[in-house]
mmCIF file of C-alpha atoms in Angstrom:
data_model
loop_
_atom_site.group_PDB
_atom_site.id
_atom_site.type_symbol
_atom_site.label_atom_id
_atom_site.label_comp_id
_atom_site.label_asym_id
_atom_site.label_seq_id
_atom_site.Cartn_x
_atom_site.Cartn_y
_atom_site.Cartn_z
ATOM 1 C CA MET A 38 0.534 2.642 30.333
ATOM 2 C CA TYR A 39 -2.292 0.317 29.242
ATOM 3 C CA ASP A 40 -4.449 3.362 28.412
ATOM 4 C CA LEU A 41 -1.690 4.451 26.022
ATOM 5 C CA ALA A 42 -2.098 1.197 24.078
ATOM 6 C CA ILE A 43 -5.788 1.937 23.532
ATOM 7 C CA LEU A 44 -5.128 5.539 22.528
ATOM 8 C CA TRP A 45 -2.331 4.460 20.207
ATOM 9 C CA ASP A 46 -4.612 1.956 18.484
ATOM 10 C CA TRP A 47 -7.254 4.651 17.926
ATOM 11 C CA PHE A 48 -4.531 7.006 16.689
ATOM 12 C CA GLU A 49 -3.494 4.386 14.141
ATOM 13 C CA PHE A 50 -7.129 3.864 13.140
ATOM 14 C CA ALA A 51 -7.627 7.625 12.638
ATOM 15 C CA ILE A 52 -4.572 7.894 10.388
ATOM 16 C CA ARG A 53 -5.638 4.809 8.415
ATOM 17 C CA TRP A 54 -9.110 6.296 7.975
ATOM 18 C CA LEU A 55 -7.612 9.561 6.730
ATOM 19 C CA HIS A 56 -5.286 7.670 4.400
ATOM 20 C CA VAL A 57 -8.142 5.712 2.835
ATOM 21 C CA ILE A 58 -10.278 8.841 2.388
ATOM 22 C CA THR A 59 -7.508 10.834 0.728
ATOM 23 C CA ALA A 60 -6.506 7.851 -1.433
ATOM 24 C CA ILE A 61 -10.088 7.557 -2.680
ATOM 25 C CA ALA A 62 -10.030 11.248 -3.601
ATOM 26 C CA TRP A 63 -6.678 11.001 -5.392
ATOM 27 C CA ILE A 64 -7.371 7.769 -7.239
ATOM 28 C CA GLY A 65 -10.887 8.875 -8.119
ATOM 29 C CA SER A 66 -9.731 12.149 -9.688
ATOM 30 C CA SER A 67 -6.873 10.364 -11.476
ATOM 31 C CA PHE A 68 -9.164 7.736 -12.981
ATOM 32 C CA TYR A 69 -11.726 10.359 -13.928
ATOM 33 C CA PHE A 70 -9.296 12.595 -15.823
ATOM 34 C CA ILE A 71 -7.643 9.684 -17.627
ATOM 35 C CA ALA A 72 -11.076 8.448 -18.739
ATOM 36 C CA LEU A 73 -12.110 11.990 -19.672
ATOM 37 C CA ASP A 74 -8.979 12.615 -21.728
ATOM 38 C CA LEU A 75 -9.339 9.349 -23.638
ATOM 39 C CA SER A 76 -13.036 9.794 -24.377
ATOM 40 C CA LEU A 77 -12.908 13.397 -25.658
ATOM 41 C CA ASN A 78 -14.486 14.143 -29.005
ATOM 42 C CA ARG A 79 -11.643 15.649 -30.997
ATOM 43 C CA ASP A 80 -13.559 16.081 -34.276
ATOM 44 C CA ILE A 81 -14.586 19.634 -33.450
ATOM 45 C CA PRO A 82 -13.541 22.970 -34.922
ATOM 46 C CA GLY A 83 -11.818 25.587 -32.825
ATOM 47 C CA PRO A 84 -8.761 25.913 -30.597
ATOM 48 C CA ALA A 85 -9.797 23.202 -28.120
ATOM 49 C CA ASP A 86 -8.143 19.772 -28.384
ATOM 50 C CA GLY A 87 -11.440 18.048 -27.598
ATOM 51 C CA GLU A 88 -14.712 18.312 -25.757
ATOM 52 C CA GLU A 89 -17.109 16.110 -23.817
ATOM 53 C CA TRP A 90 -20.707 16.375 -22.674
ATOM 54 C CA GLN A 91 -21.491 14.569 -19.444
ATOM 55 C CA VAL A 92 -24.508 14.197 -17.206
ATOM 56 C CA HIS A 93 -24.328 13.673 -13.449
ATOM 57 C CA GLY A 94 -26.428 14.525 -10.425
ATOM 58 C CA GLY A 95 -29.256 15.980 -12.457
ATOM 59 C CA GLY A 96 -27.076 18.397 -14.425
ATOM 60 C CA PHE A 97 -25.210 18.534 -17.727
ATOM 61 C CA TYR A 98 -21.526 19.397 -17.961
ATOM 62 C CA HIS A 99 -19.725 20.710 -21.042
ATOM 63 C CA ILE A 100 -15.986 20.099 -20.787
ATOM 64 C CA GLN A 101 -13.291 21.321 -23.177
ATOM 65 C CA LYS A 102 -9.609 20.468 -23.149
ATOM 66 C CA TYR A 103 -6.796 22.676 -24.463
ATOM 67 C CA LEU A 104 -3.693 20.742 -25.411
ATOM 68 C CA VAL A 105 -1.251 23.406 -24.243
ATOM 69 C CA ALA A 106 -3.333 26.218 -22.760
ATOM 70 C CA PRO A 107 -6.212 28.564 -23.584
ATOM 71 C CA ASP A 108 -5.514 31.975 -25.099
ATOM 72 C CA ALA A 109 -5.930 33.739 -21.762
ATOM 73 C CA MET A 110 -5.709 32.801 -18.126
ATOM 74 C CA PRO A 111 -9.185 31.896 -16.787
ATOM 75 C CA GLU A 112 -10.390 33.763 -13.706
ATOM 76 C CA HIS A 113 -11.079 30.562 -11.786
ATOM 77 C CA LEU A 114 -8.725 27.603 -12.045
ATOM 78 C CA THR A 115 -9.061 24.458 -9.939
ATOM 79 C CA TRP A 116 -5.827 22.650 -9.074
ATOM 80 C CA PHE A 117 -5.742 18.949 -8.259
ATOM 81 C CA LYS A 118 -2.792 18.434 -5.956
ATOM 82 C CA TRP A 119 -3.815 18.139 -2.306
ATOM 83 C CA GLU A 120 -5.409 14.737 -2.899
ATOM 84 C CA SER A 121 -1.975 13.384 -3.810
ATOM 85 C CA TYR A 122 -0.074 15.190 -1.061
ATOM 86 C CA SER A 123 -2.563 14.228 1.655
ATOM 87 C CA THR A 124 -2.502 10.589 0.599
ATOM 88 C CA TRP A 125 1.285 10.411 0.746
ATOM 89 C CA LEU A 126 1.586 12.314 4.028
ATOM 90 C CA SER A 127 -1.057 10.197 5.764
ATOM 91 C CA GLY A 128 0.527 7.042 4.334
ATOM 92 C CA ALA A 129 3.952 8.094 5.596
ATOM 93 C CA ALA A 130 2.457 8.754 9.037
ATOM 94 C CA LEU A 131 0.829 5.314 9.026
ATOM 95 C CA LEU A 132 4.135 3.714 8.016
ATOM 96 C CA MET A 133 5.829 5.362 10.988
ATOM 97 C CA VAL A 134 3.087 4.456 13.468
ATOM 98 C CA VAL A 135 2.740 0.807 12.421
ATOM 99 C CA TYR A 136 6.122 -0.244 11.039
ATOM 100 C CA TRP A 137 8.596 2.073 12.747
ATOM 101 C CA ALA A 138 7.023 2.247 16.195
ATOM 102 C CA GLY A 139 6.204 -1.475 15.937
ATOM 103 C CA ALA A 140 9.409 -2.462 14.143
ATOM 104 C CA GLU A 141 10.161 -5.513 16.314
ATOM 105 C CA LEU A 142 6.758 -6.993 15.519
ATOM 106 C CA TYR A 143 5.980 -5.871 11.980
ATOM 107 C CA LEU A 144 9.195 -4.722 10.290
ATOM 108 C CA ILE A 145 12.229 -6.676 11.424
ATOM 109 C CA ASP A 146 12.552 -10.404 10.683
ATOM 110 C CA PRO A 147 15.732 -11.688 12.389
ATOM 111 C CA ALA A 148 15.551 -14.880 10.322
ATOM 112 C CA LYS A 149 16.154 -12.766 7.202
ATOM 113 C CA ALA A 150 18.348 -9.925 8.477
ATOM 114 C CA ASP A 151 19.281 -9.238 12.078
ATOM 115 C CA LEU A 152 18.832 -5.474 11.844
ATOM 116 C CA ALA A 153 19.008 -2.974 14.664
ATOM 117 C CA LEU A 154 15.947 -0.751 15.019
ATOM 118 C CA TRP A 155 17.725 2.309 13.612
ATOM 119 C CA GLN A 156 19.070 0.305 10.673
ATOM 120 C CA ALA A 157 15.642 -1.002 9.713
ATOM 121 C CA ILE A 158 14.074 2.461 9.903
ATOM 122 C CA LEU A 159 16.939 4.002 7.914
ATOM 123 C CA ILE A 160 16.535 1.397 5.160
ATOM 124 C CA SER A 161 12.770 1.888 5.223
ATOM 125 C CA ALA A 162 12.962 5.666 4.780
ATOM 126 C CA GLY A 163 16.054 5.763 2.578
ATOM 127 C CA SER A 164 14.729 3.270 0.051
ATOM 128 C CA LEU A 165 11.694 5.457 -0.659
ATOM 129 C CA ALA A 166 13.859 8.488 -1.412
ATOM 130 C CA VAL A 167 16.400 6.556 -3.482
ATOM 131 C CA GLY A 168 13.617 5.032 -5.561
ATOM 132 C CA TRP A 169 12.366 8.456 -6.626
ATOM 133 C CA VAL A 170 15.875 9.695 -7.481
ATOM 134 C CA ILE A 171 16.553 6.699 -9.751
ATOM 135 C CA TYR A 172 13.150 6.855 -11.405
ATOM 136 C CA ASP A 173 13.374 10.615 -12.013
ATOM 137 C CA PHE A 174 16.838 10.213 -13.527
ATOM 138 C CA LEU A 175 15.562 7.580 -15.955
ATOM 139 C CA CYS A 176 12.618 9.741 -16.998
ATOM 140 C CA LYS A 177 14.887 12.722 -17.691
ATOM 141 C CA SER A 178 17.351 10.617 -19.672
ATOM 142 C CA ALA A 179 17.023 9.714 -23.348
ATOM 143 C CA LEU A 180 14.595 6.984 -22.274
ATOM 144 C CA GLY A 181 12.018 9.714 -21.716
ATOM 145 C CA GLU A 182 11.507 9.709 -25.484
ATOM 146 C CA GLN A 183 10.905 5.939 -25.468
ATOM 147 C CA PRO A 184 7.862 5.422 -23.192
ATOM 148 C CA THR A 185 7.611 1.654 -23.706
ATOM 149 C CA ALA A 186 11.264 1.017 -22.911
ATOM 150 C CA LEU A 187 10.985 3.315 -19.897
ATOM 151 C CA MET A 188 7.948 1.412 -18.578
ATOM 152 C CA LEU A 189 9.788 -1.907 -18.972
ATOM 153 C CA LEU A 190 12.782 -0.561 -17.072
ATOM 154 C CA LEU A 191 10.475 0.775 -14.361
ATOM 155 C CA PHE A 192 8.958 -2.701 -14.049
ATOM 156 C CA VAL A 193 12.424 -4.236 -13.677
ATOM 157 C CA MET A 194 13.228 -1.720 -10.925
ATOM 158 C CA LEU A 195 10.000 -2.563 -9.085
ATOM 159 C CA VAL A 196 10.724 -6.301 -9.289
ATOM 160 C CA ALA A 197 14.243 -5.723 -7.979
ATOM 161 C CA MET A 198 12.891 -3.661 -5.077
ATOM 162 C CA SER A 199 10.286 -6.320 -4.338
ATOM 163 C CA TRP A 200 13.015 -8.958 -4.096
ATOM 164 C CA GLY A 201 15.230 -6.686 -2.016
ATOM 165 C CA TYR A 202 12.526 -5.791 0.495
ATOM 166 C CA HIS A 203 11.707 -9.470 0.970
ATOM 167 C CA GLN A 204 15.351 -10.229 1.783
ATOM 168 C CA LEU A 205 15.297 -7.746 4.673
ATOM 169 C CA PHE A 206 11.820 -7.266 6.135
ATOM 170 C CA THR A 207 8.868 -9.386 7.191
ATOM 171 C CA GLY A 208 6.626 -10.421 4.305
ATOM 172 C CA ARG A 209 3.929 -8.032 5.445
ATOM 173 C CA ALA A 210 6.352 -5.106 5.686
ATOM 174 C CA ALA A 211 7.992 -5.944 2.356
ATOM 175 C CA MET A 212 4.691 -5.767 0.467
ATOM 176 C CA LEU A 213 3.666 -2.568 2.230
ATOM 177 C CA HIS A 214 7.038 -0.935 1.567
ATOM 178 C CA LEU A 215 6.848 -1.809 -2.116
ATOM 179 C CA GLY A 216 3.494 -0.042 -2.163
ATOM 180 C CA ALA A 217 4.994 2.962 -0.356
ATOM 181 C CA PHE A 218 7.960 2.934 -2.753
ATOM 182 C CA THR A 219 5.595 3.088 -5.732
ATOM 183 C CA ALA A 220 3.265 5.640 -4.121
ATOM 184 C CA THR A 221 6.262 7.871 -3.370
ATOM 185 C CA ILE A 222 7.145 7.896 -7.063
ATOM 186 C CA MET A 223 3.546 8.726 -7.940
ATOM 187 C CA SER A 224 3.166 11.555 -5.443
ATOM 188 C CA ALA A 225 6.621 12.939 -6.239
ATOM 189 C CA ASN A 226 5.587 13.020 -9.902
ATOM 190 C CA VAL A 227 2.773 15.357 -8.903
ATOM 191 C CA PHE A 228 4.853 17.505 -6.534
ATOM 192 C CA PHE A 229 8.126 17.792 -8.476
ATOM 193 C CA ILE A 230 7.036 17.484 -12.117
ATOM 194 C CA ILE A 231 3.351 17.820 -12.922
ATOM 195 C CA MET A 232 2.516 20.794 -10.690
ATOM 196 C CA PRO A 233 5.704 22.824 -11.446
ATOM 197 C CA ASN A 234 5.155 22.327 -15.171
ATOM 198 C CA GLN A 235 1.576 23.504 -14.855
ATOM 199 C CA ARG A 236 2.742 26.556 -12.907
ATOM 200 C CA ILE A 237 5.144 27.422 -15.738
ATOM 201 C CA VAL A 238 2.267 27.273 -18.209
ATOM 202 C CA VAL A 239 0.092 29.462 -15.964
ATOM 203 C CA ALA A 240 2.928 31.984 -15.515
ATOM 204 C CA ASP A 241 3.384 32.176 -19.295
ATOM 205 C CA LEU A 242 -0.324 32.821 -19.765
ATOM 206 C CA LYS A 243 -0.310 35.599 -17.180
ATOM 207 C CA ALA A 244 2.705 37.182 -18.863
ATOM 208 C CA GLY A 245 1.096 36.989 -22.298
ATOM 209 C CA ARG A 246 3.601 34.432 -23.598
ATOM 210 C CA THR A 247 2.722 31.310 -25.591
ATOM 211 C CA PRO A 248 3.354 28.282 -23.316
ATOM 212 C CA ASP A 249 5.798 25.645 -24.501
ATOM 213 C CA ALA A 250 4.050 22.355 -25.299
ATOM 214 C CA LYS A 251 6.972 20.335 -23.883
ATOM 215 C CA TYR A 252 5.807 20.945 -20.316
ATOM 216 C CA GLY A 253 2.458 19.339 -20.989
ATOM 217 C CA LYS A 254 4.163 16.415 -22.735
ATOM 218 C CA ILE A 255 6.426 15.755 -19.755
ATOM 219 C CA ALA A 256 3.531 15.966 -17.306
ATOM 220 C CA LYS A 257 1.457 13.620 -19.481
ATOM 221 C CA LEU A 258 4.210 10.955 -19.353
ATOM 222 C CA ARG A 259 4.368 11.061 -15.550
ATOM 223 C CA SER A 260 0.576 11.064 -15.287
ATOM 224 C CA THR A 261 0.426 7.970 -17.506
ATOM 225 C CA HIS A 262 2.897 6.180 -15.231
ATOM 226 C CA ASN A 263 0.742 7.068 -12.232
ATOM 227 C CA ASN A 264 -2.296 5.691 -14.013
ATOM 228 C CA TYR A 265 -0.731 2.276 -14.568
ATOM 229 C CA LEU A 266 0.758 2.076 -11.060
ATOM 230 C CA THR A 267 -2.449 2.853 -9.160
ATOM 231 C CA LEU A 268 -4.056 -0.582 -9.023
ATOM 232 C CA PRO A 269 -0.911 -2.425 -7.842
ATOM 233 C CA VAL A 270 -0.489 0.147 -5.052
ATOM 234 C CA ILE A 271 -4.043 -0.535 -3.864
ATOM 235 C CA PHE A 272 -3.328 -4.295 -3.861
ATOM 236 C CA LEU A 273 -0.149 -3.755 -1.838
ATOM 237 C CA MET A 274 -2.033 -1.536 0.630
ATOM 238 C CA LEU A 275 -4.562 -4.325 1.200
ATOM 239 C CA SER A 276 -2.048 -7.189 1.202
ATOM 240 C CA ASN A 277 -1.221 -6.886 4.927
ATOM 241 C CA HIS A 278 -4.710 -8.271 5.679
ATOM 242 C CA TYR A 279 -4.124 -11.433 3.619
ATOM 243 C CA PRO A 280 -1.318 -13.800 4.666
ATOM 244 C CA LEU A 281 -1.658 -15.672 1.373
ATOM 245 C CA ALA A 282 -0.286 -12.564 -0.305
ATOM 246 C CA PHE A 283 2.692 -11.923 1.990
ATOM 247 C CA ALA A 284 3.435 -15.054 4.050
ATOM 248 C CA THR A 285 5.203 -17.011 1.325
ATOM 249 C CA GLU A 286 8.758 -17.088 0.056
ATOM 250 C CA TYR A 287 7.413 -16.178 -3.381
ATOM 251 C CA ALA A 288 5.655 -13.012 -2.217
ATOM 252 C CA TRP A 289 8.108 -10.888 -4.203
ATOM 253 C CA VAL A 290 7.083 -12.750 -7.392
ATOM 254 C CA ILE A 291 3.411 -12.280 -6.488
ATOM 255 C CA ALA A 292 4.044 -8.528 -6.233
ATOM 256 C CA ALA A 293 5.706 -8.525 -9.667
ATOM 257 C CA MET A 294 2.689 -10.275 -11.199
ATOM 258 C CA VAL A 295 0.358 -7.789 -9.527
ATOM 259 C CA PHE A 296 2.146 -4.972 -11.362
ATOM 260 C CA LEU A 297 1.568 -6.841 -14.625
ATOM 261 C CA MET A 298 -2.110 -7.214 -13.745
ATOM 262 C CA GLY A 299 -2.252 -3.494 -13.094
ATOM 263 C CA VAL A 300 -1.029 -2.917 -16.648
ATOM 264 C CA THR A 301 -3.471 -5.353 -18.282
ATOM 265 C CA ILE A 302 -6.469 -4.024 -16.345
ATOM 266 C CA ARG A 303 -5.671 -0.365 -16.953
ATOM 267 C CA HIS A 304 -4.868 -1.034 -20.617
ATOM 268 C CA TYR A 305 -8.324 -2.577 -21.023
ATOM 269 C CA PHE A 306 -10.107 0.412 -19.504
ATOM 270 C CA ASN A 307 -7.900 3.013 -21.177
ATOM 271 C CA THR A 308 -8.566 1.425 -24.570
ATOM 272 C CA MET A 309 -12.265 1.151 -23.807
ATOM 273 C CA HIS A 310 -12.468 4.837 -22.891
ATOM 274 C CA SER A 311 -10.711 5.881 -26.095
ATOM 275 C CA SER A 312 -12.280 3.486 -28.609
ATOM 276 C CA GLY A 313 -15.465 2.214 -26.988
ATOM 277 C CA SER A 314 -14.262 -1.366 -26.429
ATOM 278 C CA GLY A 315 -11.320 -2.907 -24.613
ATOM 279 C CA PRO A 316 -9.016 -5.640 -25.960
ATOM 280 C CA ARG A 317 -10.306 -8.982 -24.728
ATOM 281 C CA TRP A 318 -6.845 -10.530 -24.518
ATOM 282 C CA THR A 319 -6.199 -8.384 -21.442
ATOM 283 C CA ILE A 320 -9.042 -10.177 -19.629
ATOM 284 C CA GLY A 321 -7.507 -13.584 -20.318
ATOM 285 C CA ALA A 322 -4.047 -12.373 -19.374
ATOM 286 C CA THR A 323 -5.323 -10.938 -16.089
ATOM 287 C CA VAL A 324 -7.132 -14.174 -15.179
ATOM 288 C CA ILE A 325 -4.020 -16.254 -15.938
ATOM 289 C CA LEU A 326 -1.821 -13.947 -13.857
ATOM 290 C CA PHE A 327 -4.294 -14.042 -10.968
ATOM 291 C CA LEU A 328 -4.395 -17.855 -11.036
ATOM 292 C CA LEU A 329 -0.588 -17.944 -11.004
ATOM 293 C CA VAL A 330 -0.610 -15.601 -7.993
ATOM 294 C CA ALA A 331 -3.088 -17.886 -6.200
ATOM 295 C CA TRP A 332 -0.897 -20.924 -6.942
ATOM 296 C CA LEU A 333 2.313 -19.220 -5.809
ATOM 297 C CA SER A 334 0.678 -18.129 -2.559
ATOM 298 C CA THR A 335 0.715 -21.752 -1.329
ATOM 299 C CA ALA A 336 3.922 -22.899 -3.045
ATOM 300 C CA GLY A 337 6.236 -21.518 -0.369
ATOM 301 C CA THR A 338 5.876 -21.974 3.370
ATOM 302 C CA GLY A 339 7.136 -19.954 6.308
ATOM 303 C CA GLU A 340 9.070 -21.141 9.326
ATOM 304 C CA SER A 341 8.018 -24.362 11.038
ATOM 305 C CA TRP A 342 6.908 -24.683 14.658
ATOM 306 C CA GLU A 343 10.324 -26.100 15.548
ATOM 307 C CA GLU A 344 12.107 -23.153 13.961
ATOM 308 C CA ALA A 345 9.826 -20.694 15.728
ATOM 309 C CA GLU A 346 10.370 -22.443 19.055
ATOM 310 C CA ALA A 347 14.146 -22.275 18.601
ATOM 311 C CA ARG A 348 14.210 -18.627 17.583
ATOM 312 C CA PRO A 349 15.841 -16.461 20.321
ATOM 313 C CA LEU A 350 13.589 -13.911 21.987
ATOM 314 C CA THR A 351 14.091 -10.196 21.482
ATOM 315 C CA GLU A 352 14.459 -7.880 24.463
ATOM 316 C CA THR A 353 10.799 -6.821 24.227
ATOM 317 C CA GLU A 354 9.555 -10.395 23.876
ATOM 318 C CA LEU A 355 11.629 -11.449 26.870
ATOM 319 C CA MET A 356 10.012 -8.668 28.906
ATOM 320 C CA PHE A 357 6.553 -10.171 28.307
ATOM 321 C CA VAL A 358 7.674 -13.777 28.850
ATOM 322 C CA GLU A 359 9.224 -12.877 32.208
ATOM 323 C CA ALA A 360 6.242 -10.777 33.313
ATOM 324 C CA GLU A 361 4.106 -11.975 36.206
ATOM 325 C CA GLY A 362 1.331 -14.327 35.145
ATOM 326 C CA PHE A 363 2.824 -15.363 31.814
ATOM 327 C CA GLU A 364 2.497 -19.100 32.453
ATOM 328 C CA ASN A 365 -1.256 -18.702 32.974
ATOM 329 C CA VAL A 366 -1.471 -16.508 29.890
ATOM 330 C CA ALA A 367 0.359 -19.090 27.779
ATOM 331 C CA ASP A 368 -2.049 -21.808 28.926
ATOM 332 C CA ILE A 369 -5.056 -19.608 28.086
ATOM 333 C CA VAL A 370 -3.820 -18.480 24.671
ATOM 334 C CA ILE A 371 -2.631 -21.902 23.546
ATOM 335 C CA GLY A 372 -5.838 -23.499 24.797
ATOM 336 C CA ARG A 373 -8.256 -20.901 23.387
ATOM 337 C CA CYS A 374 -6.493 -19.437 20.352
ATOM 338 C CA SER A 375 -3.813 -21.670 18.881
ATOM 339 C CA MET A 376 -6.172 -24.081 17.138
ATOM 340 C CA CYS A 377 -6.667 -21.300 14.556
ATOM 341 C CA HIS A 378 -3.532 -19.207 15.048
ATOM 342 C CA ALA A 379 -1.134 -22.010 14.215
ATOM 343 C CA ARG A 380 1.269 -22.760 11.415
ATOM 344 C CA GLU A 381 -0.921 -25.760 10.685
ATOM 345 C CA PRO A 382 -4.375 -24.792 12.032
ATOM 346 C CA ALA A 383 -6.389 -27.570 13.648
ATOM 347 C CA TRP A 384 -9.725 -25.830 13.115
ATOM 348 C CA ASP A 385 -11.793 -27.670 10.538
ATOM 349 C CA GLY A 386 -11.715 -25.968 7.134
ATOM 350 C CA MET A 387 -8.995 -23.473 8.102
ATOM 351 C CA HIS A 388 -5.718 -23.774 6.205
ATOM 352 C CA TRP A 389 -3.849 -20.625 7.235
ATOM 353 C CA ALA A 390 -3.676 -18.633 10.449
ATOM 354 C CA PRO A 391 -5.918 -15.538 10.292
ATOM 355 C CA LYS A 392 -3.841 -12.537 9.167
ATOM 356 C CA GLY A 393 -0.686 -14.633 9.573
ATOM 357 C CA VAL A 394 -0.811 -14.302 13.366
ATOM 358 C CA TYR A 395 0.662 -17.300 15.197
ATOM 359 C CA LEU A 396 0.042 -18.033 18.883
ATOM 360 C CA GLU A 397 1.756 -21.375 19.435
ATOM 361 C CA THR A 398 5.067 -20.623 21.128
ATOM 362 C CA HIS A 399 6.062 -18.356 24.003
ATOM 363 C CA GLY A 400 7.771 -16.106 21.473
ATOM 364 C CA ASP A 401 4.592 -15.933 19.385
ATOM 365 C CA ILE A 402 2.525 -14.899 22.393
ATOM 366 C CA ALA A 403 5.036 -12.294 23.543
ATOM 367 C CA ARG A 404 5.281 -10.915 20.015
ATOM 368 C CA GLN A 405 1.507 -10.454 19.828
ATOM 369 C CA ALA A 406 1.118 -9.165 23.411
ATOM 370 C CA ARG A 407 -0.407 -5.836 22.437
ATOM 371 C CA GLN A 408 -2.893 -7.401 20.031
ATOM 372 C CA ILE A 409 -3.868 -10.063 22.563
ATOM 373 C CA TYR A 410 -4.534 -7.279 25.056
ATOM 374 C CA LEU A 411 -6.571 -5.177 22.623
ATOM 375 C CA GLN A 412 -8.438 -7.987 20.888
ATOM 376 C CA SER A 413 -9.146 -10.313 23.812
ATOM 377 C CA ALA A 414 -8.837 -8.291 27.012
ATOM 378 C CA VAL A 415 -9.965 -4.732 26.317
ATOM 379 C CA SER A 416 -12.453 -5.831 23.638
ATOM 380 C CA HIS A 417 -14.131 -9.154 22.900
ATOM 381 C CA ALA A 418 -13.146 -9.237 19.228
ATOM 382 C CA MET A 419 -11.291 -12.513 19.729
ATOM 383 C CA PRO A 420 -12.126 -15.325 19.667
ATOM 384 C CA PRO A 421 -14.804 -14.562 17.004
ATOM 385 C CA ALA A 422 -18.243 -14.845 18.626
ATOM 386 C CA ASN A 423 -16.284 -16.214 21.623
ATOM 387 C CA ILE A 424 -16.430 -19.577 19.891
ATOM 388 C CA THR A 425 -13.824 -21.120 22.224
ATOM 389 C CA GLU A 426 -15.608 -19.715 25.292
ATOM 390 C CA LEU A 427 -12.871 -17.459 26.624
ATOM 391 C CA GLY A 428 -14.153 -16.521 30.084
ATOM 392 C CA ALA A 429 -14.259 -13.108 31.749
ATOM 393 C CA ASP A 430 -11.777 -14.307 34.366
ATOM 394 C CA GLU A 431 -9.383 -15.412 31.633
ATOM 395 C CA ARG A 432 -9.693 -12.065 29.886
ATOM 396 C CA ALA A 433 -8.850 -10.409 33.205
ATOM 397 C CA VAL A 434 -5.691 -12.549 33.438
ATOM 398 C CA LEU A 435 -4.632 -11.427 29.958
ATOM 399 C CA ALA A 436 -5.201 -7.784 30.860
ATOM 400 C CA ALA A 437 -3.330 -8.005 34.157
ATOM 401 C CA TRP A 438 -0.364 -9.679 32.468
ATOM 402 C CA TYR A 439 -0.041 -7.026 29.774
ATOM 403 C CA ARG A 440 -0.339 -4.182 32.282
ATOM 404 C CA ALA A 441 2.241 -5.780 34.558
ATOM 405 C CA ALA A 442 4.713 -6.161 31.708
ATOM 406 C CA ARG A 443 4.301 -2.546 30.563
#
């Protein structure tokens, strides 16, 4: 069984690698086309809506944009869709591997909501689907003709979801789910709206009909939403590595401010691409928001040592606590690791436990059993540079304990 833990960790790593690669491709193409569209020279004669000359990799590129469509269907047409689909599919797989398979450790927080495994997974999956349905309904309503009002309502929905996730899940899971919620809207925009509308235009061209401009207008609205949501999604993807972002009672407010920063940053670059210079007020607004986020990250604290000690053990945690050799393991971990991995770290200059991992109580140790095994028994990743001099015999004790429990 211990070999399965190693293989599972590499499986997770492979999916994460794929997710990052596909996200780079999707975000890169999205940013490029937004910048291209805004920087087009539209003072040109002819049927094209604008053109642009670019140089890259030793060559020159001449690009023309048609607002609705060209007069005839081109022989070769490149579609940009798989970047979006691959990013969402790999992200969904990563969500299942990390937060569903590891729900007791990463998803469920009994102090917030004592959810059964199936309940937590159902909420996790269902919330992503419901979010798209609500968003799509709003876009197709009369609000679709009022882009600013629609964006404000979308922001309110995201703040509400941020608050809701933080009432149910661990801080880490709540931030990640908000990112998945937003990314689902973005990818669904591509799959259900942008691509079908483009196919209608292509079909009209092939049939010799003049395409209706409304399809391009609808797709442009959804594409604009995606553009402004991209940066917050990246922040939320990275947040699980930074306890200051998720291990606070105000994490849901931090997420809301991150969405505002996404708007100010993208507005600066979008304006710069279209006019040559960005509005400087967005820089000041972004800095102020970031400083508020930094302040809020330390304003709320998590559970105390006493609360953690009193928390009842789950069935899985109890399995590790009752496993042979646990008393020796507890002595090793508390003696070698808890000076950093504590709610109030004793290590000089350290104010928060690395990655929000605590190793002070029996419950803490049992909860992190798999990571202790992988980081300190199978590999020598922890302690960093073996600064607390964890011996080979002690690593063997950790390994034997984990294998016995599994």
